[in-house]
Structure formats: structure tokens, C-alpha cells
Amino acid sequence: MEDNWITSIGLDIGTSTTKFIVSQLLVQQTGDRFSLPGCQITDRRIVYTSRIYTTPLKNDYEIDMNALAELLAYEYEQSQTSLQHVKAGAVIITGETARKENAQTIIHYLAERAGDFVVATAGASLEGILAGKGSGAMMRSQHISGVVANVDIGGGTANVALFQQGKAVQAVTFHVGGRLIRLTGNGEALYISKQIQPWLQANGFHIQTGGMVTYKQLEQLCCRMNESLLSYLTGASAHHAELLLLEPPAAPLLPVDEIIFSGGVGQMMLKRQPQFMEEVTVHGDMGPLLASALRTVSQKYPVRIQDAAETTRATVIGAGMQNTEVSGATVYINESLLPIKNVPIINIPVEEDGQWRINSFHMRLRDALLQTKQLFDTEQDPPCAVALSSISYCTYAMLQSLADLLHHEFMTHFPEAACMIVICETDMAKALGQALAKRCKKHPEVICIDQVDFTHGDYIDLGLPVAGEAISVSVKTLAFL
């Protein structure tokens, strides 16, 4: 069995704070003469953590790019990390910071200067999933029979991810955070986020920027905000909770058995309740009171509260340690094409109700590629990654039919493409890649990988080989809201 350690970094630029970590990931090749070769990350170790910085902003609308670049350069020097040795990781902008005017420009600028294969990513669903991985919620869900919800509350948002049997199954985001209202020590409201204005009005909180807020008013507001959040998560939505949603979930949330709180507010839940407005506003916001109110309110709901393994650094640990996967060990890849970043994933079920029907699959494939041309920038190359899911068993005849249809439809819709990427849910990438290459004759080049979990995330990045033929992979979202 071969071992290979790779260096991964994480940079989390949040509403209130910015964190940086360096970790080592152990990639091992597995398999013997009785089984197919495999490859997996078997150990993850944090080797460096930065101090927690206040996120540098030029104003309420812009992030300070120069200050962030200097921060990253300083932390690379302090951690004794060399750019050429970084093979994985993520730069992620979270919370309200992701809505700053220059957020998208900055995240790509930083990613290009962070290492050979560091992804640029933002989006509330992915934030929640990464935080849940970093806090221990994903691992906890492997040890109980129910659903574990990780609630990561920072300065601008509460990102919730639901885990079951070690997998992220749902995600939802609320406008709940410590810096949504900023105050002076005597209670003057300096800033009120427009994201919570409808909820404030619906719940009878008539506060305005420049006005005064008493301790009692703020305590009532924090309790009501937490009640809205927890009532929604426990299936009995109250206090106009839907007005706090970033967007409604695609389906009703699964019943939650346990909740883990992470993020800066999760960390402050461990502290005593502030008694005066001066104590509440020690950071210039309502964070400490929101945290103590959450501790009190959560006891009223029929759900177990579990301690987090990590609170404040949960997202950056998830980004730096858990964002990276490895592909299967038997894949079809032209290494000269790598790395490839930001390729949209088109998920196409191969079977329907457990049955392989060639005509039905052909229609799904054709419609999906047609939709790709309408929704994505198909001038990029490759234009998309075709992800084949729902395959119970692939015969030789079925594999040849898949290759025929993939080649025909891809060339029909993207005749100028120089590369075709196919992701297989099951262990069949080598054989399918060879069948496709025979038909394509290098026009386009073919990359075919397998054993990648693409359930969550809209895009994929393909990195360099990390052990044998296996490559590093990150499935993510690039949604800026």
C-alpha cells in the first residue's frame, strides 16, 4: 500500500473574521489481487492555524483586497508553507462578505495566488456543509441513527447543513448573525442589515439606524430571532421564520434529532450572558447576546444539543481539510490537461426506476446538454462535466451504448470542444474512458473519473495526480448572492 502526503490550505473570509489553516492529507492506494485498485484520503492533520483576524473592509460595500493579499502572504511565511507544495484546499468567502461588490473578483485573485490547486468558492449551501464537516457533525451522523443538523452562526448568516449516515443530505441558510445589527456601547444602532428588515417589521421591532435600543429590547429581539430559527428546524415554523431564509429549501427539511452549533456565535454560547449594553457591544454588535439567548432558547425545543468538536474555525477546517476528495485509482486521464477548474456538473441518471432504457437515457442526455448550452458559458473548454448516476450494474453492451450516445450528443452540442469530462458514480471510468477515446480519436480529448461524490455542489475542479492515477478533486459551488 502506497502513501502520499499532500499539503492543503484553507482561507475563510467571513462577515466578522478571517482565518487561515494548513493541513496535511494522507492519500493511500488500496487494493490487492482480489479487488480493484482504490485510492482514498485516510488521515487529515492540521499543522498550522493562524490567529483570528477581523475581516478587512474598505467600507460597508467592499472588501480590502490589498489587506487580504498581505494577510495571505504573511501567513504563508509564518506557516513556512511554499506555494509549489500546496496541492489542495479552498479560499471561501462566507456570510454577508460574499455579497460585497468585489467579492467575486477578490476570491479568484486570492485563489490564483494561493497554490497550484486551491479552489475559489462561495455559496451558503457549501459553507454549511464545510462547517458541518469541520465541527464534527458529519462524523457524528455516522454514529447515530437520525439526522444531525450543524448550525454555523457567524456575523451575517446561520448556515445549516443536515447530515445522515455520514453524508450531507440538505442545506438551508438563515439571515441570523451577530453583526446584522451593529451598536455603540450606549445602544445607538449604527447599522441594521436590510436582509432582516422585513422580519423585524413583521415581529413588531421598530428600530432604525441612528435610533436607540435598550438592553431589554435587544434581548427580546435575539430571543425571537433564535426562536424563528429553531422553530423552523424542528418543523413548527413560528414568528415569520420564512422571512429569515436566504431562499426556501427545495424540499421540506428532514426531522432533526440533534443540533450542533458552530461559528463565532457558537463559540460565544460557552460564555456567561452579558449583563449590560456595554458588555453586549464589546465587538460593536449584538453577537454575545444572540449567543446567550440561543443557549437559553434551545432548551425549549424537542431536540438534543451536542457539543461541537470545533466552533470558530469549523468552516476553515472544513475548507482546508474536508473540501478535497480523490478520484478512483482506475481512471482515464491525460495528465497534460490538468489542472482544470470551475467546470459545471450536469447530473444525468443512467437508469430509471432501476431499469436501463436506452431511449429514455438518450432523451435525458440530449435535454441536459441542450440546457447546458442555455445556462452556462459554453465558450469555456471543457463546457461541462457529464456526471452519470444511478447505475446498478453496467454490462459490456450497456457500456458501449453509453459511449456511443455520449460521443454523439457531446459532439452535436459542443463540436468545437477540445475536452470531454465524464464522471461515473460507480467504478467504470477506465473502461468507459477507453471506449470514448476510441470514438473521439483525440477530438475531443477524454477525461473519465469515478468514485466521486457529486451529490452536493454545482462545479468540479480536477487537480494533479496524488497517488498513482488518482487525482485530487473538489466539488463545490460558485454562487455569489
Coordinates of C-alpha atoms in Angstrom, one line a residue:
M1 CA 0.0 0.0 0.0
E2 CA 1.5 3.3 -1.1
D3 CA 1.3 6.5 1.0
N4 CA 1.4 10.1 -0.2
W5 CA 1.0 13.2 2.0
I6 CA -0.3 16.4 0.3
T7 CA -0.5 19.9 1.7
S8 CA -3.9 21.6 1.8
I9 CA -4.7 25.2 2.9
G10 CA -8.0 26.9 3.9
L11 CA -8.8 30.6 4.0
D12 CA -12.2 31.6 5.3
I13 CA -13.1 35.3 4.8
G14 CA -16.2 35.7 6.9
T15 CA -18.5 38.6 7.8
S16 CA -16.7 39.3 11.0
T17 CA -13.5 37.3 11.0
T18 CA -10.9 35.7 8.7
K19 CA -9.0 32.5 9.4
F20 CA -6.2 30.5 7.7
I21 CA -5.1 26.9 8.3
V22 CA -2.6 24.5 6.8
S23 CA -3.2 20.8 6.9
Q24 CA -1.7 17.5 5.6
L25 CA -3.8 14.9 3.9
L26 CA -2.7 11.3 3.6
V27 CA -3.6 9.7 0.3
Q28 CA -3.3 5.9 0.3
Q29 CA -3.7 3.4 -2.6
T30 CA -5.6 0.3 -1.6
G31 CA -6.5 -3.0 -3.2
D32 CA -5.0 -6.4 -3.7
R33 CA -5.1 -9.2 -6.3
F34 CA -8.7 -10.0 -5.2
S35 CA -10.1 -6.4 -5.6
L36 CA -9.9 -3.4 -7.9
P37 CA -7.3 -0.7 -7.0
G38 CA -8.7 2.1 -4.9
C39 CA -7.5 5.4 -3.5
Q40 CA -8.7 7.4 -0.5
I41 CA -7.8 10.1 2.0
T42 CA -7.2 8.2 5.2
D43 CA -5.8 10.8 7.5
R44 CA -6.1 14.6 7.9
R45 CA -3.9 16.6 10.2
I46 CA -3.9 20.4 11.0
V47 CA -0.3 21.5 11.1
Y48 CA -0.8 25.3 11.4
T49 CA -3.6 27.7 12.4
S50 CA -3.5 31.5 12.2
R51 CA -4.8 33.9 14.7
I52 CA -8.3 35.1 14.1
Y53 CA -8.3 38.3 12.1
T54 CA -11.0 41.0 11.8
T55 CA -12.1 40.8 8.1
P56 CA -10.6 43.9 6.4
L57 CA -13.2 46.0 4.7
K58 CA -12.8 49.3 2.9
N59 CA -16.4 50.2 3.7
D60 CA -19.8 48.5 4.0
Y61 CA -19.7 47.5 0.4
E62 CA -16.1 46.5 -0.4
I63 CA -13.5 44.0 0.9
D64 CA -10.0 45.4 1.1
M65 CA -8.2 43.2 -1.4
N66 CA -4.7 44.5 -0.7
A67 CA -5.0 43.8 3.0
L68 CA -6.2 40.3 2.3
A69 CA -3.3 39.6 -0.1
E70 CA -0.9 40.8 2.5
L71 CA -2.6 38.7 5.2
L72 CA -2.2 35.6 3.0
A73 CA 1.4 36.3 2.2
Y74 CA 2.2 36.8 5.8
E75 CA 0.5 33.6 6.9
Y76 CA 2.3 31.6 4.2
E77 CA 5.6 32.9 5.6
Q78 CA 4.6 32.2 9.2
S79 CA 3.5 28.7 8.5
Q80 CA 6.6 28.0 6.4
T81 CA 4.4 26.8 3.5
S82 CA 5.7 27.0 0.0
L83 CA 3.2 27.8 -2.8
Q84 CA 4.5 25.0 -5.1
H85 CA 3.8 22.4 -2.4
V86 CA 0.2 23.3 -1.9
K87 CA -1.9 20.8 -3.8
A88 CA -5.4 21.2 -2.4
G89 CA -7.6 23.5 -0.3
A90 CA -10.1 26.3 -0.6
V91 CA -10.4 30.1 -0.4
I92 CA -14.0 30.7 0.7
I93 CA -15.9 33.9 1.2
T94 CA -18.8 33.4 3.7
G95 CA -21.8 35.2 5.2
E96 CA -22.5 38.8 4.3
T97 CA -19.0 39.2 2.9
A98 CA -20.0 37.1 -0.1
R99 CA -22.4 39.9 -1.0
K100 CA -19.8 42.6 -1.2
E101 CA -19.4 44.3 -4.6
N102 CA -15.9 43.0 -5.2
A103 CA -16.3 39.5 -3.6
Q104 CA -16.0 37.5 -6.8
T105 CA -13.0 39.4 -8.1
I106 CA -11.2 39.0 -4.8
I107 CA -11.8 35.3 -4.3
H108 CA -10.4 34.4 -7.7
Y109 CA -7.5 36.8 -7.2
L110 CA -6.6 35.1 -3.9
A111 CA -7.1 31.6 -5.3
E112 CA -4.6 32.2 -8.1
R113 CA -2.0 33.3 -5.5
A114 CA -2.7 30.6 -3.0
G115 CA -1.2 27.5 -4.8
D116 CA -1.4 25.2 -7.8
F117 CA -4.8 23.7 -6.9
V118 CA -6.7 25.9 -4.5
V119 CA -10.3 26.4 -5.3
A120 CA -12.2 29.7 -5.2
T121 CA -15.6 29.2 -3.8
A122 CA -18.6 30.8 -2.1
G123 CA -22.2 30.0 -1.6
A124 CA -24.2 29.4 1.6
S125 CA -25.0 25.7 1.0
L126 CA -21.4 24.8 0.6
E127 CA -20.5 26.9 3.6
G128 CA -22.9 25.0 5.8
I129 CA -21.6 21.6 4.6
L130 CA -18.0 22.6 5.1
A131 CA -18.7 23.9 8.6
G132 CA -20.6 20.7 9.4
K133 CA -17.6 18.7 8.4
G134 CA -15.2 20.9 10.4
S135 CA -17.4 20.9 13.5
G136 CA -17.7 17.1 13.7
A137 CA -21.4 17.0 12.7
M138 CA -20.8 14.8 9.7
M139 CA -18.8 12.3 11.7
R140 CA -21.4 12.4 14.5
S141 CA -24.1 11.4 12.0
Q142 CA -22.2 8.2 11.3
H143 CA -22.8 7.1 14.9
I144 CA -26.5 7.8 15.4
S145 CA -29.5 6.6 13.6
G146 CA -31.1 10.0 13.0
V147 CA -30.3 13.4 11.4
V148 CA -27.6 15.8 12.8
A149 CA -28.1 19.5 11.9
N150 CA -25.0 21.7 12.1
V151 CA -25.9 25.3 12.6
D152 CA -23.0 27.5 11.9
I153 CA -23.7 31.1 13.0
G154 CA -21.3 33.9 12.2
G155 CA -21.7 37.6 11.7
G156 CA -24.2 37.6 8.8
T157 CA -25.7 34.2 8.3
A158 CA -26.6 30.9 10.0
N159 CA -25.7 28.2 7.6
V160 CA -27.4 24.9 8.4
A161 CA -26.4 21.5 6.9
L162 CA -28.2 18.3 7.7
F163 CA -26.1 15.1 7.8
Q164 CA -27.3 11.5 7.8
Q165 CA -25.1 8.4 7.9
G166 CA -22.0 10.4 7.2
K167 CA -23.4 12.3 4.2
A168 CA -24.8 15.8 3.7
V169 CA -28.4 15.5 2.7
Q170 CA -29.9 19.0 2.9
A171 CA -28.8 22.6 3.5
V172 CA -30.6 25.9 4.3
T173 CA -29.4 29.3 5.2
F174 CA -30.9 32.0 7.5
H175 CA -30.2 35.7 7.9
V176 CA -29.2 35.2 11.6
G177 CA -25.9 36.6 12.8
G178 CA -24.1 38.7 15.3
R179 CA -23.3 41.7 13.0
L180 CA -26.7 42.1 11.4
I181 CA -27.2 44.9 13.9
R182 CA -24.2 47.0 15.0
L183 CA -24.3 49.2 18.0
T184 CA -22.4 51.6 20.2
G185 CA -21.9 51.0 23.9
N186 CA -24.8 53.2 24.8
G187 CA -27.2 51.4 22.5
E188 CA -27.2 53.6 19.4
A189 CA -27.9 51.5 16.2
L190 CA -25.1 52.2 13.7
Y191 CA -26.2 49.6 11.1
I192 CA -29.2 47.4 10.5
S193 CA -28.9 44.8 7.7
K194 CA -31.5 45.3 5.0
Q195 CA -31.8 41.4 4.9
I196 CA -33.6 41.4 8.2
Q197 CA -35.8 44.5 7.8
P198 CA -39.0 42.5 6.7
W199 CA -38.6 40.1 9.6
L200 CA -38.1 43.0 12.1
Q201 CA -41.3 44.7 10.9
A202 CA -43.3 41.5 10.9
N203 CA -42.3 40.8 14.5
G204 CA -43.0 44.4 15.8
F205 CA -39.4 45.5 16.2
H206 CA -39.4 49.2 15.1
I207 CA -35.7 50.1 15.3
Q208 CA -33.9 52.3 12.9
T209 CA -30.3 53.3 12.1
G210 CA -29.4 56.2 14.4
G211 CA -32.0 55.3 16.9
M212 CA -31.5 53.9 20.4
V213 CA -32.0 50.3 21.5
T214 CA -32.3 49.2 25.1
Y215 CA -30.8 46.1 26.6
K216 CA -34.3 44.6 27.1
Q217 CA -35.4 45.3 23.5
L218 CA -32.3 43.7 22.1
E219 CA -32.6 40.7 24.4
Q220 CA -36.2 40.2 23.1
L221 CA -35.1 40.6 19.5
C222 CA -32.3 38.0 20.0
C223 CA -34.6 35.5 21.6
R224 CA -37.2 35.9 18.9
M225 CA -34.6 35.5 16.2
N226 CA -33.4 32.3 17.7
E227 CA -36.9 31.0 18.2
S228 CA -37.6 31.7 14.5
L229 CA -34.5 29.7 13.5
L230 CA -35.1 26.7 15.9
S231 CA -38.8 26.5 15.2
Y232 CA -38.2 26.2 11.5
L233 CA -35.6 23.5 12.1
T234 CA -37.8 21.5 14.4
G235 CA -40.8 21.5 12.0
A236 CA -43.0 24.1 13.8
S237 CA -42.2 27.3 12.0
A238 CA -43.1 30.4 14.1
H239 CA -42.5 34.2 14.3
H240 CA -42.3 34.6 10.5
A241 CA -39.2 32.4 10.3
E242 CA -39.6 32.2 6.5
L243 CA -38.6 35.9 6.2
L244 CA -35.2 35.0 7.5
L245 CA -34.5 32.4 4.8
L246 CA -31.9 33.2 2.2
E247 CA -34.1 31.1 -0.1
P248 CA -36.7 28.4 0.6
P249 CA -35.3 24.8 0.6
A250 CA -36.0 22.6 -2.4
A251 CA -37.9 20.2 -0.2
P252 CA -39.2 20.1 3.4
L253 CA -36.4 19.6 5.9
L254 CA -35.9 16.1 7.3
P255 CA -36.8 15.7 11.0
V256 CA -33.8 16.7 13.1
D257 CA -32.6 14.6 16.0
E258 CA -29.5 16.5 17.1
I259 CA -28.2 20.0 16.6
I260 CA -24.6 21.1 16.8
F261 CA -23.8 24.9 17.0
S262 CA -20.6 26.2 15.5
G263 CA -19.2 29.5 14.2
G264 CA -18.4 32.6 16.2
V265 CA -21.8 32.7 17.9
G266 CA -21.5 29.0 18.7
Q267 CA -18.2 29.7 20.5
M268 CA -19.7 32.6 22.5
M269 CA -22.5 30.3 23.7
L270 CA -19.9 28.9 26.1
K271 CA -19.5 32.3 27.8
R272 CA -21.7 33.9 30.5
Q273 CA -24.6 36.1 29.5
P274 CA -23.7 39.8 29.2
Q275 CA -25.5 41.9 31.8
F276 CA -25.2 45.4 30.3
M277 CA -25.2 47.0 26.9
E278 CA -21.5 47.8 27.2
E279 CA -20.8 44.0 27.6
V280 CA -23.1 43.2 24.7
T281 CA -21.4 45.5 22.3
V282 CA -17.8 44.6 23.2
H283 CA -17.4 43.8 19.4
G284 CA -19.6 46.6 18.3
D285 CA -22.6 44.3 17.6
M286 CA -25.2 42.0 19.2
G287 CA -23.2 38.7 18.9
P288 CA -22.7 38.0 22.7
L289 CA -26.4 38.5 23.5
L290 CA -27.5 36.5 20.4
A291 CA -25.3 33.6 21.7
S292 CA -26.5 33.6 25.3
A293 CA -30.2 33.9 24.1
L294 CA -29.5 30.9 21.8
R295 CA -28.3 28.8 24.7
T296 CA -31.4 29.6 26.7
V297 CA -33.9 29.3 23.9
S298 CA -32.6 26.0 22.6
Q299 CA -33.6 24.2 25.8
K300 CA -37.3 24.7 24.9
Y301 CA -37.2 22.6 21.7
P302 CA -37.5 18.8 21.4
V303 CA -34.1 18.1 20.0
R304 CA -30.7 17.1 21.6
I305 CA -27.9 19.7 21.6
Q306 CA -24.5 18.2 21.0
D307 CA -21.2 19.9 21.6
A308 CA -19.1 20.8 18.6
A309 CA -15.6 19.5 18.1
E310 CA -14.7 22.9 16.7
T311 CA -16.7 26.1 16.7
T312 CA -15.0 29.3 15.5
R313 CA -12.7 27.6 13.0
A314 CA -15.3 25.0 11.8
T315 CA -15.7 26.4 8.3
V316 CA -12.0 27.0 7.6
I317 CA -11.2 23.5 8.9
G318 CA -13.8 22.1 6.6
A319 CA -12.5 24.1 3.7
G320 CA -8.9 23.2 4.3
M321 CA -9.2 19.6 5.4
Q322 CA -12.5 18.2 4.0
N323 CA -13.1 20.1 0.7
T324 CA -10.8 17.7 -1.2
E325 CA -11.6 14.2 -2.4
V326 CA -9.6 11.8 -4.6
S327 CA -10.9 10.0 -7.6
G328 CA -10.8 6.3 -8.1
A329 CA -7.5 4.7 -8.9
T330 CA -8.5 3.2 -12.3
V331 CA -9.4 6.3 -14.3
Y332 CA -8.8 7.6 -17.9
I333 CA -6.9 10.8 -17.8
N334 CA -4.4 12.8 -19.9
E335 CA -2.3 14.4 -17.2
S336 CA -1.2 17.2 -19.6
L337 CA -4.7 18.6 -19.4
L338 CA -4.7 19.1 -15.7
P339 CA -5.5 21.0 -13.5
I340 CA -8.9 22.1 -14.8
K341 CA -11.1 24.4 -12.7
N342 CA -14.7 25.6 -12.4
V343 CA -16.4 23.1 -14.7
P344 CA -20.2 22.9 -14.2
I345 CA -21.6 19.4 -13.3
I346 CA -24.5 18.0 -15.3
N347 CA -26.0 15.1 -13.4
I348 CA -27.8 12.6 -15.6
P349 CA -29.3 9.4 -14.1
V350 CA -28.5 6.4 -16.3
E351 CA -31.2 4.1 -15.1
E352 CA -34.8 4.9 -14.3
D353 CA -36.5 3.0 -11.5
G354 CA -33.6 0.6 -11.6
Q355 CA -34.0 -0.2 -15.3
W356 CA -31.7 0.7 -18.2
R357 CA -33.8 2.1 -21.1
I358 CA -31.6 3.3 -23.8
N359 CA -34.2 5.7 -25.4
S360 CA -35.1 7.3 -22.1
F361 CA -31.4 7.9 -21.3
H362 CA -30.8 9.3 -24.7
M363 CA -33.6 11.9 -24.2
R364 CA -32.2 12.8 -20.7
L365 CA -28.7 13.2 -22.1
R366 CA -29.8 15.3 -25.0
D367 CA -32.0 17.6 -22.9
A368 CA -29.3 18.1 -20.3
L369 CA -26.7 19.1 -22.8
L370 CA -29.2 21.4 -24.5
Q371 CA -29.9 23.0 -21.2
T372 CA -26.2 23.4 -20.5
K373 CA -25.8 25.5 -23.7
Q374 CA -28.6 27.7 -22.4
L375 CA -27.5 28.1 -18.8
F376 CA -23.7 28.1 -18.8
D377 CA -20.8 29.9 -20.5
T378 CA -20.1 27.2 -23.1
E379 CA -17.2 29.1 -24.6
Q380 CA -15.1 27.7 -21.9
D381 CA -13.4 24.4 -22.5
P382 CA -14.5 21.9 -21.3
P383 CA -18.1 23.2 -21.3
C384 CA -19.3 20.8 -18.6
A385 CA -18.7 17.6 -16.8
V386 CA -21.3 14.9 -17.6
A387 CA -22.0 13.0 -14.3
L388 CA -23.5 9.6 -14.7
S389 CA -25.5 8.5 -11.6
S390 CA -28.0 5.7 -10.8
I391 CA -26.1 2.7 -12.3
S392 CA -26.8 -0.6 -10.6
Y393 CA -24.8 -2.8 -13.0
C394 CA -23.1 -2.0 -16.3
T395 CA -22.8 -4.7 -18.9
Y396 CA -20.4 -4.6 -21.8
A397 CA -23.2 -3.9 -24.2
M398 CA -24.6 -1.1 -22.0
L399 CA -21.1 0.5 -21.7
Q400 CA -20.7 0.6 -25.5
S401 CA -24.2 2.1 -25.8
L402 CA -23.3 4.8 -23.2
A403 CA -20.1 5.6 -25.1
D404 CA -21.9 5.8 -28.5
L405 CA -24.6 8.2 -27.0
L406 CA -22.1 10.3 -25.1
H407 CA -19.9 10.8 -28.1
H408 CA -22.7 11.6 -30.5
E409 CA -24.6 14.1 -28.3
F410 CA -21.5 15.8 -27.0
M411 CA -20.1 16.4 -30.5
T412 CA -23.6 17.5 -31.6
H413 CA -23.9 20.2 -29.0
F414 CA -20.2 21.1 -28.5
P415 CA -18.4 20.3 -31.8
E416 CA -15.5 22.7 -31.1
A417 CA -14.8 21.4 -27.6
A418 CA -11.2 20.2 -27.0
C419 CA -12.0 18.2 -23.9
M420 CA -14.9 16.0 -22.6
I421 CA -15.2 15.2 -18.9
V422 CA -17.3 12.3 -17.7
I423 CA -17.8 11.4 -14.0
C424 CA -19.1 8.0 -13.1
E425 CA -20.7 7.2 -9.8
T426 CA -19.6 3.6 -10.0
D427 CA -16.2 2.0 -10.7
M428 CA -16.2 2.0 -14.5
A429 CA -14.2 5.1 -15.6
K430 CA -11.2 3.2 -17.1
A431 CA -13.4 1.1 -19.4
L432 CA -15.8 3.9 -20.4
G433 CA -12.9 6.3 -21.0
Q434 CA -11.2 3.9 -23.3
A435 CA -14.4 3.3 -25.2
L436 CA -15.0 7.1 -25.6
A437 CA -11.3 7.7 -26.6
K438 CA -11.7 5.1 -29.4
R439 CA -14.7 7.0 -30.8
C440 CA -13.3 10.6 -30.2
K441 CA -9.8 10.0 -31.6
K442 CA -8.5 12.9 -29.5
H443 CA -11.1 15.3 -30.9
P444 CA -12.0 15.9 -28.1
E445 CA -9.6 14.6 -25.5
V446 CA -11.3 12.4 -22.9
I447 CA -11.1 12.5 -19.1
C448 CA -13.2 9.9 -17.3
I449 CA -13.1 9.6 -13.5
D450 CA -15.1 7.7 -10.9
Q451 CA -15.8 7.3 -7.2
V452 CA -16.5 11.0 -6.7
D453 CA -19.5 12.2 -4.6
F454 CA -21.1 14.9 -6.7
T455 CA -24.5 15.0 -4.8
H456 CA -23.8 18.5 -3.5
G457 CA -22.1 21.2 -5.5
D458 CA -22.5 22.7 -8.9
Y459 CA -18.9 22.7 -10.1
I460 CA -15.9 20.5 -10.1
D461 CA -12.2 21.1 -10.1
L462 CA -9.7 18.4 -11.2
G463 CA -6.2 18.6 -9.8
L464 CA -3.0 16.8 -10.4
P465 CA -2.3 13.1 -9.6
V466 CA -1.8 12.5 -5.9
A467 CA -1.2 8.7 -5.9
G468 CA -0.8 6.5 -9.0
E469 CA -3.5 7.6 -11.5
A470 CA -5.8 9.0 -8.8
I471 CA -6.3 12.8 -8.9
S472 CA -7.4 15.4 -6.3
V473 CA -11.0 16.6 -6.8
S474 CA -13.1 19.3 -5.3
V475 CA -16.9 19.5 -5.8
K476 CA -18.2 23.0 -4.9
T477 CA -20.5 25.9 -5.7
L478 CA -19.6 29.2 -7.1
A479 CA -22.8 31.0 -6.2
F480 CA -22.4 34.7 -5.3
L481 CA -25.6 36.1 -3.9

